[in-house]
Coordinates of C-alpha atoms in Angstrom, one line a residue:
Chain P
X25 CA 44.4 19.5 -16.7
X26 CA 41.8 19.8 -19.5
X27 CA 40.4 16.7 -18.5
X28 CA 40.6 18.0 -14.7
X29 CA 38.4 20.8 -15.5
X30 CA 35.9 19.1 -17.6
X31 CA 35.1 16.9 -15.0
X32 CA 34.8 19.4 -12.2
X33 CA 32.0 21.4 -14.7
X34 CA 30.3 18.1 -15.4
X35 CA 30.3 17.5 -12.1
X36 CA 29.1 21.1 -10.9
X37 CA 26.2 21.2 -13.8
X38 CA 25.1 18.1 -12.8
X39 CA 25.2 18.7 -9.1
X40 CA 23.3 22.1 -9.3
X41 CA 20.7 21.0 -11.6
X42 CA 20.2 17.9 -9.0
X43 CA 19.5 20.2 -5.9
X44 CA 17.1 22.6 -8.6
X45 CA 15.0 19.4 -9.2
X46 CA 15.0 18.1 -5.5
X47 CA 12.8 21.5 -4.9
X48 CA 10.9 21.4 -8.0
X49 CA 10.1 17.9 -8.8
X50 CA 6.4 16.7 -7.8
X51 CA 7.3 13.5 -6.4
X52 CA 9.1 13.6 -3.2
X53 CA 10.9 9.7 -3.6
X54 CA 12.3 11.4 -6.8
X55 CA 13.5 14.1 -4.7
X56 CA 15.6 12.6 -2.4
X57 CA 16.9 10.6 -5.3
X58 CA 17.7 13.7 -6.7
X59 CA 19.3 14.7 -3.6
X60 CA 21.3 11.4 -3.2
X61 CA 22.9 12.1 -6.8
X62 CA 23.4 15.6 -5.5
X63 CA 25.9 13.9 -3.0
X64 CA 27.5 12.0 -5.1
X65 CA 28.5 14.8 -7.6
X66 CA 29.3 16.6 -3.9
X67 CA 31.6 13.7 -3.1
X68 CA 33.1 13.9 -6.8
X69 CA 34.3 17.2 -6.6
X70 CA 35.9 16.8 -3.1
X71 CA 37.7 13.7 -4.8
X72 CA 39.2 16.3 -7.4
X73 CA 40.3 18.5 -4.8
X74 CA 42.0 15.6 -3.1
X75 CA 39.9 15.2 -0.4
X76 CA 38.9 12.0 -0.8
X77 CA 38.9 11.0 2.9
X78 CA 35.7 13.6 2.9
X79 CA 34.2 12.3 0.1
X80 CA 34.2 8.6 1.1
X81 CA 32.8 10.1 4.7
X82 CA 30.2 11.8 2.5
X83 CA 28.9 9.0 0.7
X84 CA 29.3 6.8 3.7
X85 CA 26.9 8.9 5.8
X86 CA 24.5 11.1 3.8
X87 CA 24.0 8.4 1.2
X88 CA 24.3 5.3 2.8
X89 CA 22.4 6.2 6.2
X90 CA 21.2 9.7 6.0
X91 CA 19.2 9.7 2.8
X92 CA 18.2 5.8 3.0
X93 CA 16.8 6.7 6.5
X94 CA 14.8 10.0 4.5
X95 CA 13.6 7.4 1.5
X96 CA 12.4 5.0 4.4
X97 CA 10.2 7.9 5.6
X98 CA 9.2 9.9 2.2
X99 CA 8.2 6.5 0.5
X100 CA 5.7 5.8 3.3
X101 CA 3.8 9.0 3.8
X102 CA 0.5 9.9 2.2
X103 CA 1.4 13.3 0.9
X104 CA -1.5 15.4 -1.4
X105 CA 1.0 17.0 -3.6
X106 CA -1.4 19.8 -5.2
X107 CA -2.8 21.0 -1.3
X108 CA 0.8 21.2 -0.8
X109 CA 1.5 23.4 -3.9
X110 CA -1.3 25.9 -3.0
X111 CA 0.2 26.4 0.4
X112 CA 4.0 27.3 -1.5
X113 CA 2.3 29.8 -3.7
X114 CA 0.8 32.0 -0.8
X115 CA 4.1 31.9 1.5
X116 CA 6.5 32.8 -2.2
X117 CA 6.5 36.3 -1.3
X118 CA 7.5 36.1 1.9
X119 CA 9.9 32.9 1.4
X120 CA 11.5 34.7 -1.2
X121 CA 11.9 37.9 0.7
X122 CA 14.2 35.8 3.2
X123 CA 16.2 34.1 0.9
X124 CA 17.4 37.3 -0.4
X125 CA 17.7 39.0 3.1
X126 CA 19.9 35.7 3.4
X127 CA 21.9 35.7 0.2
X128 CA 22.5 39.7 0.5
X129 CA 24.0 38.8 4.0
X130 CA 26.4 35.9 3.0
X131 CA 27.3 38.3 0.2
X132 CA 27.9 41.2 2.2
X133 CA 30.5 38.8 4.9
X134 CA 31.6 36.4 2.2
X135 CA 32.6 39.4 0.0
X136 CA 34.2 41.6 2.3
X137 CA 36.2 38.4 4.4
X138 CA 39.8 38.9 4.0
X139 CA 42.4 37.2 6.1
X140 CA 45.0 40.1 7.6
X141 CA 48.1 38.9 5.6
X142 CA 50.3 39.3 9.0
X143 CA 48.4 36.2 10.3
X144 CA 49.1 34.0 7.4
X145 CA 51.0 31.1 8.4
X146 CA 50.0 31.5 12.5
X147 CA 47.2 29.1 12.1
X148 CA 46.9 26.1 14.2
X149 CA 47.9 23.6 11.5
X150 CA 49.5 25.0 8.1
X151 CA 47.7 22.7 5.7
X152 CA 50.7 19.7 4.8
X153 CA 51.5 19.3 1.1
X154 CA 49.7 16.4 -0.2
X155 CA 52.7 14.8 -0.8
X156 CA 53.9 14.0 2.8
X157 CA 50.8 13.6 4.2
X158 CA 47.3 12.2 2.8
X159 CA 44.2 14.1 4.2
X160 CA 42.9 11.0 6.6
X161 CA 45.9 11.5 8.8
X162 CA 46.2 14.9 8.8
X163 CA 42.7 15.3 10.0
X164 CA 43.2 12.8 12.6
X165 CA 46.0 14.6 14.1
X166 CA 44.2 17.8 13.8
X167 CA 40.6 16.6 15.1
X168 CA 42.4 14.7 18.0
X169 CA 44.9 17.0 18.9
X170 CA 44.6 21.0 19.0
X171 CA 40.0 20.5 18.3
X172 CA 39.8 17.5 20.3
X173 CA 37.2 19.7 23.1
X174 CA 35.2 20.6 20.0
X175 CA 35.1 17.4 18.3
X176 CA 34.0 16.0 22.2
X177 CA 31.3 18.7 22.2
X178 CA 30.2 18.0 18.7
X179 CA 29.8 14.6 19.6
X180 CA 28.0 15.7 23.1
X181 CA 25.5 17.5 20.7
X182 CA 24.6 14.4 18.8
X183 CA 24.5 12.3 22.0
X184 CA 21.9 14.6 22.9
X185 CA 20.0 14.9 19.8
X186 CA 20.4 11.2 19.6
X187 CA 18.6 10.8 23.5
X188 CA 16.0 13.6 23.1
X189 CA 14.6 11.5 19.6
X190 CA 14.7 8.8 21.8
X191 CA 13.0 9.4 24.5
X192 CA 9.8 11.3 22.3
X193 CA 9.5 8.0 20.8
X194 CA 9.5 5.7 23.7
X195 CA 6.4 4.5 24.9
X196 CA 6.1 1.9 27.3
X197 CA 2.4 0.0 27.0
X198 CA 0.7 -2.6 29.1
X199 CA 0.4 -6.4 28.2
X200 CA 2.9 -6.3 25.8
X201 CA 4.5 -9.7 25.9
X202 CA 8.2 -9.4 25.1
X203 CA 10.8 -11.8 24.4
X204 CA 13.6 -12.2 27.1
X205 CA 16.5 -14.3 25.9
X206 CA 18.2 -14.6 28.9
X207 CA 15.1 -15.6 30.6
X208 CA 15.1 -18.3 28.1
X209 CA 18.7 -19.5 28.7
X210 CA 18.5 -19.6 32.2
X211 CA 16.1 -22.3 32.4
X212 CA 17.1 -25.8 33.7
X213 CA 15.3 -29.0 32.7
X214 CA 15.4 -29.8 36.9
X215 CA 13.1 -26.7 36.9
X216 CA 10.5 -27.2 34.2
X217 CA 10.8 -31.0 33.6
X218 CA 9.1 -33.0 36.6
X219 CA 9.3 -37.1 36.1
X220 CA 6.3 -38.6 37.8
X221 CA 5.7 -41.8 38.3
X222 CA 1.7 -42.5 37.7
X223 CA 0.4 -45.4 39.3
X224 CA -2.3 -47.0 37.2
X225 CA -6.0 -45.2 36.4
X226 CA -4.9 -43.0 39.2
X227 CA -3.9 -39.8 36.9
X228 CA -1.3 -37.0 38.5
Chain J
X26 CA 48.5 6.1 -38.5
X27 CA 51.7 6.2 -37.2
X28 CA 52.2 9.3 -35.9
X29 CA 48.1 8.2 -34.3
X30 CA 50.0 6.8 -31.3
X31 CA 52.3 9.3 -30.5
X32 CA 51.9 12.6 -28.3
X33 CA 50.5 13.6 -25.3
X34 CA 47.1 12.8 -26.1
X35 CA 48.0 8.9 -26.4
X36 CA 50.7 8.2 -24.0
X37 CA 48.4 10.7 -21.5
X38 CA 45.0 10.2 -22.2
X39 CA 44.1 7.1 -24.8
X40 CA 46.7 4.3 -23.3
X41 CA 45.9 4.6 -19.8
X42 CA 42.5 4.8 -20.6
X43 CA 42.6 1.4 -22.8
X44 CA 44.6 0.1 -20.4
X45 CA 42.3 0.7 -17.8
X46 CA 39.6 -0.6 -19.8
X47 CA 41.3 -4.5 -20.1
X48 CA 42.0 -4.7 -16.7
X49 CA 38.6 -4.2 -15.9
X50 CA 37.5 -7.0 -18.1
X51 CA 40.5 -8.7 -16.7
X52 CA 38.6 -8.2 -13.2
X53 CA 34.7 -8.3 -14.5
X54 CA 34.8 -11.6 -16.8
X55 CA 36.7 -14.2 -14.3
X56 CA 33.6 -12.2 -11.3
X57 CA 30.9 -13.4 -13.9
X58 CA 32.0 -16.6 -14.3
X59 CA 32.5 -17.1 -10.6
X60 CA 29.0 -15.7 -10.1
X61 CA 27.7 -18.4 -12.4
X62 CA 29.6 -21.1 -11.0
X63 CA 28.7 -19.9 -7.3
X64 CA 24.8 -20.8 -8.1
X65 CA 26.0 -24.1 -9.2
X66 CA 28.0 -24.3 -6.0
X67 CA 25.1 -23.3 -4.1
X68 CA 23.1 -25.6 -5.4
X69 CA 25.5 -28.8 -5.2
X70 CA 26.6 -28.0 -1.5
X71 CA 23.2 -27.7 -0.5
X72 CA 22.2 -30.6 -2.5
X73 CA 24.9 -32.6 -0.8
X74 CA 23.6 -31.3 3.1
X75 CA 20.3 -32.5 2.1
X76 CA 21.2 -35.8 0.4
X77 CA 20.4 -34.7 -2.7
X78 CA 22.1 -34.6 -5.9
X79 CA 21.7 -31.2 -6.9
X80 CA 21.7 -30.2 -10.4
X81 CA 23.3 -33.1 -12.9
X82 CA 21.8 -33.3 -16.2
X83 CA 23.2 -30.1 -18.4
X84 CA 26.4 -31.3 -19.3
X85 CA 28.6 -33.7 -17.3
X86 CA 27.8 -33.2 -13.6
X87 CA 25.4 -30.4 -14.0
X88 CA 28.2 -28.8 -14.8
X89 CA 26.4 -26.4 -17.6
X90 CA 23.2 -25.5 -15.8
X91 CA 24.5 -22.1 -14.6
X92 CA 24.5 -20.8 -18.5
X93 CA 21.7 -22.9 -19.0
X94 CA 20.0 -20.6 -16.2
X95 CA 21.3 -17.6 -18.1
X96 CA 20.2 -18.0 -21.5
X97 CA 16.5 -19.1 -20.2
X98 CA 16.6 -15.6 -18.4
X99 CA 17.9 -14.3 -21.3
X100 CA 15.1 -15.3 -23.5
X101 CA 12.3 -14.3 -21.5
X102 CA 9.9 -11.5 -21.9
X103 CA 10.5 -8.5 -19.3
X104 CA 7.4 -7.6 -17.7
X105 CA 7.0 -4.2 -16.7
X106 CA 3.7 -4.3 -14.6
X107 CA 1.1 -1.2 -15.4
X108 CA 1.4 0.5 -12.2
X109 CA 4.9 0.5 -11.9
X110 CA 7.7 3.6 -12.0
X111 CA 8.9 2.6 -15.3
X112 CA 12.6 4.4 -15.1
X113 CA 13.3 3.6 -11.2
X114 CA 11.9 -0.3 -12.0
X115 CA 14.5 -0.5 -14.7
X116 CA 17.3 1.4 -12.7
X117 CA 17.2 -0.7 -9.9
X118 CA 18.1 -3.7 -11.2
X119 CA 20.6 -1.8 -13.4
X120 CA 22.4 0.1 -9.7
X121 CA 22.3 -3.1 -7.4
X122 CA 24.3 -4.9 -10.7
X123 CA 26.9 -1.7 -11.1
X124 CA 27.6 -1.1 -7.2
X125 CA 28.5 -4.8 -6.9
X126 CA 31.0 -4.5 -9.9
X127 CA 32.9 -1.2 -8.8
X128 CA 33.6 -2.2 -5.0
X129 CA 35.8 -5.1 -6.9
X130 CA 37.8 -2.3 -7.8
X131 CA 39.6 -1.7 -5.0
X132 CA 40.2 -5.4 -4.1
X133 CA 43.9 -6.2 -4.0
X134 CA 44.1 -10.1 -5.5
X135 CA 47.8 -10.4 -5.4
X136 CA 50.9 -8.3 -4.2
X137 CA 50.0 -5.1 -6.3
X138 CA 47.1 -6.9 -8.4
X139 CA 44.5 -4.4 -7.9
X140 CA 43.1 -1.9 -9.9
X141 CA 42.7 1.1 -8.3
X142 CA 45.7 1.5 -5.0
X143 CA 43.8 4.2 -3.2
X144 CA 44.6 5.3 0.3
X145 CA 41.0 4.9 1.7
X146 CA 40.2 1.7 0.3
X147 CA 38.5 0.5 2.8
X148 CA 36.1 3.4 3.2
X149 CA 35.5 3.0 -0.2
X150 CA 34.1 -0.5 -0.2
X151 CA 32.1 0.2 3.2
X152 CA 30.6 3.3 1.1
X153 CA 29.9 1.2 -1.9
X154 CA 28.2 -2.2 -0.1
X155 CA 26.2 0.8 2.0
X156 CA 24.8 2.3 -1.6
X157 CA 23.9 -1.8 -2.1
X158 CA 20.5 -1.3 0.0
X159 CA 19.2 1.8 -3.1
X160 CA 19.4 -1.0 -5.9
X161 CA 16.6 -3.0 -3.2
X162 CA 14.9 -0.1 -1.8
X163 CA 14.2 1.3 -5.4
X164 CA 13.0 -1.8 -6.8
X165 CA 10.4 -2.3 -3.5
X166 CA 8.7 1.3 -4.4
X167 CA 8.9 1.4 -8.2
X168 CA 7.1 -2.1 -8.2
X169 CA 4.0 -0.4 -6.6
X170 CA 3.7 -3.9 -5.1
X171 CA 2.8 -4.7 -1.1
X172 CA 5.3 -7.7 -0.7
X173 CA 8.2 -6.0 -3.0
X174 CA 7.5 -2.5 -0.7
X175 CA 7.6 -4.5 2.9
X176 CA 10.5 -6.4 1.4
X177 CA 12.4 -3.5 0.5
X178 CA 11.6 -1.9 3.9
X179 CA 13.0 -4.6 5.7
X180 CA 15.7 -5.2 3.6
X181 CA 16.4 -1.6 4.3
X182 CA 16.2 -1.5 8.0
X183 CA 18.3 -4.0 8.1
X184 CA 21.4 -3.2 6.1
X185 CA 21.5 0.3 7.6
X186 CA 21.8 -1.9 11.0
X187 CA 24.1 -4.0 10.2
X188 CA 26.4 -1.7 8.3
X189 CA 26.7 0.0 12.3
X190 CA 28.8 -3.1 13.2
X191 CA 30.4 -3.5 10.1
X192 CA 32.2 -0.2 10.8
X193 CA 32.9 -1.0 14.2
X194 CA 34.7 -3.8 13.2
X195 CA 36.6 -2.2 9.9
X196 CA 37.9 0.1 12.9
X197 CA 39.1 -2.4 14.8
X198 CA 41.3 -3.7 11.9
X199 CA 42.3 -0.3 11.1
X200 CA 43.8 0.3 14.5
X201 CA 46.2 -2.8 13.9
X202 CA 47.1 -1.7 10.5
X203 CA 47.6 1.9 10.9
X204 CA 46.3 2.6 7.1
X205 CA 43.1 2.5 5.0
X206 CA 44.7 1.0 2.0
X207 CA 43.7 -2.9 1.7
X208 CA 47.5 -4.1 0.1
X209 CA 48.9 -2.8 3.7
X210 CA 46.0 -4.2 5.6
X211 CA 47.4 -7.4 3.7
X212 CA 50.8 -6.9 4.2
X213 CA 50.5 -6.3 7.8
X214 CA 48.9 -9.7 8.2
X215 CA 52.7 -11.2 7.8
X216 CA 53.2 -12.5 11.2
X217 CA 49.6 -12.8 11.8
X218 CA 46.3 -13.3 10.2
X219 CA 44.2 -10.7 12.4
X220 CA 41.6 -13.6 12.1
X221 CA 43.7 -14.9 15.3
X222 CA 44.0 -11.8 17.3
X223 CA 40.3 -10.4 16.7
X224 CA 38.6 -13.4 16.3
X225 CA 35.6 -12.4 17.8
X226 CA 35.4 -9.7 15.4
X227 CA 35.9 -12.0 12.7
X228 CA 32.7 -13.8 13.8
X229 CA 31.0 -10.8 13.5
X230 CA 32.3 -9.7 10.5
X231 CA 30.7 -12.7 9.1
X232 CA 27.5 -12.6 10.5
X233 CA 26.8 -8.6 9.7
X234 CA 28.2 -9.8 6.0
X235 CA 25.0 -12.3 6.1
X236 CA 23.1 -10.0 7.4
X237 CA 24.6 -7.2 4.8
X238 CA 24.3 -9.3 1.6
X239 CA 20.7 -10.7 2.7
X240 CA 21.8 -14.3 2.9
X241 CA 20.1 -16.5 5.4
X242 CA 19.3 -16.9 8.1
X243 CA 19.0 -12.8 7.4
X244 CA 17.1 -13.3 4.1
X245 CA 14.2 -11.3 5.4
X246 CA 13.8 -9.1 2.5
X247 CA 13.0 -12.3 0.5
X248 CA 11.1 -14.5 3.0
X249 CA 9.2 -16.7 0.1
X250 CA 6.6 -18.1 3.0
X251 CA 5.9 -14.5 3.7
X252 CA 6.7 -12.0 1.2
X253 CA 6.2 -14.4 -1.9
X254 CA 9.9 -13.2 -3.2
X255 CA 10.6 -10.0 -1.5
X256 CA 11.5 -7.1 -3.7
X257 CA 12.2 -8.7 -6.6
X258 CA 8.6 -10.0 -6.8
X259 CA 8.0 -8.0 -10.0
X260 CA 10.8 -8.7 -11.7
X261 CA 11.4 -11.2 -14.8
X262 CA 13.8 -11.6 -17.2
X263 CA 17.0 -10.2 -17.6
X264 CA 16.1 -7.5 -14.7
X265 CA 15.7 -10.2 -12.3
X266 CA 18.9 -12.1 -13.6
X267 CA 20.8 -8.6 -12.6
X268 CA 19.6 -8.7 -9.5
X269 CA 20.6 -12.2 -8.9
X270 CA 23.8 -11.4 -10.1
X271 CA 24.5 -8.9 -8.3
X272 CA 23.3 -10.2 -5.2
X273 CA 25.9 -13.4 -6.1
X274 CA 28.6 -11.0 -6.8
X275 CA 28.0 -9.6 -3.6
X276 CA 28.2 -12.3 -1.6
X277 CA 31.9 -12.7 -3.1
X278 CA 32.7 -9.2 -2.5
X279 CA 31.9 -9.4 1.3
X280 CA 34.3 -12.9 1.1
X281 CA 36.3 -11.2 -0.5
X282 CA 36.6 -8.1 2.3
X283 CA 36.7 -11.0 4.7
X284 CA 40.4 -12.7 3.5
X285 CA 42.0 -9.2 2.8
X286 CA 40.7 -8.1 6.5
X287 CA 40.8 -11.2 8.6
X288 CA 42.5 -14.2 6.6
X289 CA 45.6 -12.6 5.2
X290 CA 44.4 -12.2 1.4
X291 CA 47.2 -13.3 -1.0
X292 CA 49.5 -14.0 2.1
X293 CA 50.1 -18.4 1.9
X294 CA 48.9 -19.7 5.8
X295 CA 52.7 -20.2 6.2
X296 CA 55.8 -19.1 4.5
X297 CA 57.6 -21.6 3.8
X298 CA 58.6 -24.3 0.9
X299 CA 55.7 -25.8 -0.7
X300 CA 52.9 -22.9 0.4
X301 CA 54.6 -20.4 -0.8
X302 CA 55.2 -21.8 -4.5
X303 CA 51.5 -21.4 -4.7
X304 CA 50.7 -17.8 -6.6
X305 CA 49.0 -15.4 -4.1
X306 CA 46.3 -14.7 -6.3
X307 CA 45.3 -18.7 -6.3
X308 CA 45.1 -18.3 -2.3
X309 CA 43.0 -15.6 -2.0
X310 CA 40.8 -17.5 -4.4
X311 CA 40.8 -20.3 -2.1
X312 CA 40.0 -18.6 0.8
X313 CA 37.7 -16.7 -0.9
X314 CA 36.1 -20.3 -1.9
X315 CA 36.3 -21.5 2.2
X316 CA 34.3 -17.9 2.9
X317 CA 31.8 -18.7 0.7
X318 CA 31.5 -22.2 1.7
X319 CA 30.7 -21.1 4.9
X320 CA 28.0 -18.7 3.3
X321 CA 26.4 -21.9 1.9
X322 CA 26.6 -23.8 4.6
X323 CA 24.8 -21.5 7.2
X324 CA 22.4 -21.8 4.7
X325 CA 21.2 -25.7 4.9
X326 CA 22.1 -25.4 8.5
X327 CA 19.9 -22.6 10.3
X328 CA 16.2 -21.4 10.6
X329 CA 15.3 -17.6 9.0
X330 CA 15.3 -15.4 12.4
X331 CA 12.6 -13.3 13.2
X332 CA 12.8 -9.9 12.9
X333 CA 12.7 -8.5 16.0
X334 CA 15.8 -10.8 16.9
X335 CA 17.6 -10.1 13.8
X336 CA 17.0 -6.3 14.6
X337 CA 18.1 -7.4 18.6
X338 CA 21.1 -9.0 17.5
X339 CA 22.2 -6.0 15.4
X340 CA 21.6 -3.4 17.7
X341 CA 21.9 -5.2 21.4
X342 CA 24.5 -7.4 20.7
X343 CA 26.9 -6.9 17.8
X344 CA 26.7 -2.7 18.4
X345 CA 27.8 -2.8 22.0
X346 CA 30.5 -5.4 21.8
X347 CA 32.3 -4.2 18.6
X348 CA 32.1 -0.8 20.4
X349 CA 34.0 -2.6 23.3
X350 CA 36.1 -4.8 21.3
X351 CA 37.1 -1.4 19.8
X352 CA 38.0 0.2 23.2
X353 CA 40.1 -2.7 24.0
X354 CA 41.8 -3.0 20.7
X355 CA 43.6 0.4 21.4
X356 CA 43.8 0.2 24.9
X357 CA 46.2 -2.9 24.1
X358 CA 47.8 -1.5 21.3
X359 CA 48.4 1.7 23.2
X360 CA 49.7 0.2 26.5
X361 CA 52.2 -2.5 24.9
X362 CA 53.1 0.2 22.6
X363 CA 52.5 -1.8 19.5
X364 CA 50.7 0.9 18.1
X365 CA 51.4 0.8 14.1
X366 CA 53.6 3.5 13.0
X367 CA 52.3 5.9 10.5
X368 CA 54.1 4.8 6.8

């Protein structure tokens, strides 16, 4: 266990010193590398809690799309990082009089949640022991089963986040000359190819 | 020193930890080699295609060019150009050479030859080939170079594509297996290599493992006529021999996720008298060999695509169809009841 423990504070320091330099370093490519390694150490920790399903998901999705997708963008942009730092010192006061409005609110429902103990066990799915069941399938059968309308209306959500980036982007412009494959396999030699037979100096 | 190996703190701790530590040498030092004999490969196959002899002078056949290769990279000076990011410019080389060394973790080579037995294998490799594209991307920006940046932009764009498919397809394995864990995706290959049954996701496994390891006719990120090299433009030196290996090591990675998904991995074609004499672990290095050989061959055979078709193919073609092919997998599986039974 001592080697259990170890890890998970290795794992914690490293991961909160990561998201403290995603905010404070100057360049922003270092910062979503910062943030990437934030996941990872993330994705460590749900591994020692035996959730490795999550963790894989985690890595899978904010590391290898999410944050590759955010380092496409950040590398590309022109950003003035000093203009930028002038503008964070005149909003500090009132940035940092909402982040503690915030964190004296998750305290006051965080601290004061208690489950009734009459309702322990009446959930919809008593968590399995590890033993019989690894965590893959026993969120399948809990996503697809008793939350299968809100896993359908997550998805809706994205479908419609997915749609509305798509159609701000789309553009359609004039004289653009675009490739059309089936176009080109749908061509017949008997309706481009024309044998002539061209009597002498008479030309077609 | 006797009483040095007993307790808790050996038989709990320092053994398993040792032990860990040969089997992956057992696992890293036959990869290397392979890498190094894989460039030779290359080079001879293609050699062959083109009528050509390949390379034959460094020992009998050519036979030693590979460390020949090696030790000249080895010598060489490693430039670090002025305007680079000097700690990203020597990390990428370092991450693209580490992620394609830990995926081979989870790789099972023979009934219960595999390191690491975990129950979401497969997501495990699909995370780890997905972190491949950071080791490129990196490299692109730290050079502070225009051909390694639109190399690693491309190169980017299109693994993130690509990967889509891939996970289309791992799910349409996974439906037929009923687990994550790549020794029961292997064992349930018994009757039937699922190269038969979802044969044309096999044929897009192996295109989006072109297109995921930046072979050709996907070698974008590299195009020599147009990006002089790609991302790696900056590189010399050892730096750039990690990235070659790893890119090598890759390549037999996504072979290798090809014979324990599609061709059966350590399973003999057929079960019977001389076949299955043969160790497993010498067929799935033979089939591993065949998947490569087709990696080769693509590569004297077709044109570089452009890249709006590569990015059309990826996103118009492969998307939609794995997508279907999915539907249809478990519509079958469901309505002839052969759905797999959880362990």
């Amino acid at each position: 266990m001592a080697i259990a423990s170890f890890v998970f504070y290795l794992l914690a320091a490293v991961l909160v010193a990561c998201g403290a330099l995603v905010i404070t370093v100057r360049n922003p490519v270092h910062s979503v590398l910062f943030l990437v390694l934030a996941f990872f150490n993330a994705a460590g920790l749900f591994i020692l809690l035996g959730a490795e399903f999550l963790a894989m998901i985690l890595v899978i999705v904010y590391v290898g799309a999410v944050a590759v997708l955010f380092l496409f963008v950040v590398m590309m942009l022109d950003i003035n990082f000093l203009d930028m730092r002038r503008g964070a010192q005149r909003y500090a006061g009132i940035g940092g009089a909402v982040g503690l409005v915030l964190l004296v609110e998750i305290l006051l429902v965080v601290g004061a949640w208690q489950l009734d103990p009459a309702l322990a066990g009446t959930g919809a799915a008593p968590t399995p022991a590890a033993a019989e069941m690894h965590n893959t399938r026993a969120l399948g059968n809990l996503i697809y089963t008793d939350y299968v309308y809100l896993f359908q209306g997550a998805g809706l959500v994205l479908l419609v986040a997915m749609m509305g980036a798509i159609v701000l982007t789309l553009r359609e412009r004039e004289g653009v000359k675009r490739q059309k494959i089936a176009d080109q396999i749908a061509r017949r030699p008997e309706d481009e190819v024309k044998v002539v037979k061209v009597s002498n100096r008479a030309g077609i | 020193m006797a009483d040095l190996f007993q307790g808790v703190w050996w038989s709990g701790y320092a053994l398993p930890a040792l032990t860990v530590v040969v089997y992956i040498f057992a696992i890293t030092v036959p990869l290397l080699v392979a890498v190094a004999y894989l460039t030779y490969a290359e080079r001879k196959v293609i050699g062959w295609m083109q009528l050509r002899k390949g390379p034959n002078v460094v020992g009998p056949m050519g036979l030693f060019q590979p460390f020949a290769d090696g030790l000249k990279l080895f010598l060489k000076e490693t430039v670090i150009p002025s305007g680079a990011n000097r700690v990203l410019f020597i990390i990428a080389p370092v991450l693209t050479f580490i992620l394609a060394m830990i995926a081979w973790a989870v790789i099972p080579f023979d009934e219960g030859w595999v390191l690491a037995d975990i129950n979401v294998g497969v997501l495990y490799l699909f995370a780890v080939s997905s972190l491949g594209v950071y080791g490129i991307i990196i490299a692109g920006w730290a050079s502070n170079s225009k051909y390694a940046f639109l190399g690693a932009l491309r190169s980017a764009a299109q693994m993130v594509s690509y990967e889509v498919s891939i996970g289309f397809v791992l799910v349409s394995v996974l439906l037929c297996v009923g687990s994550l864990n790549l020794s029961h995706i292997v064992t349930a290959q018994q009757t039937i290599w699922f190269a038969i049954p979802l044969l044309p996701m096999f044929v897009i496994f192996i295109i989006s493992a072109l297109a995921e390891t930046n072979r050709a006719p996907f070698d974008l990120p590299e195009a020599e006529a147009e990006l002089v090299s790609g991302y790696n433009v900056e590189y010399s030196a050892m730096a750039f021999a990690l990235f070659f290996l790893g890119e090598y090591a890759n390549m037999i990675l996504m072979s290798g996720m090809t014979v324990v998904l599609f061709l059966g991995g350590w399973l003999p074609p057929l079960d019977i008298a001389p076949f299955n004499w043969i160790p497993g672990v010498v067929w799935f290095a033979l089939k591993v060999a065949f998947v490569l050989f087709i990696f080769l061959w693509v590569r004297a055979t077709f044109p570089r695509f452009r890249y709006d078709q590569l990015m059309r193919l990826g996103w118009k073609v492969f998307l939609p169809f794995s997508m279907a092919w999915v539907v249809l997998t478990a519509g079958v599986l469901i309505a002839f009841g052969w759905l797999p039974t959880p362990a």
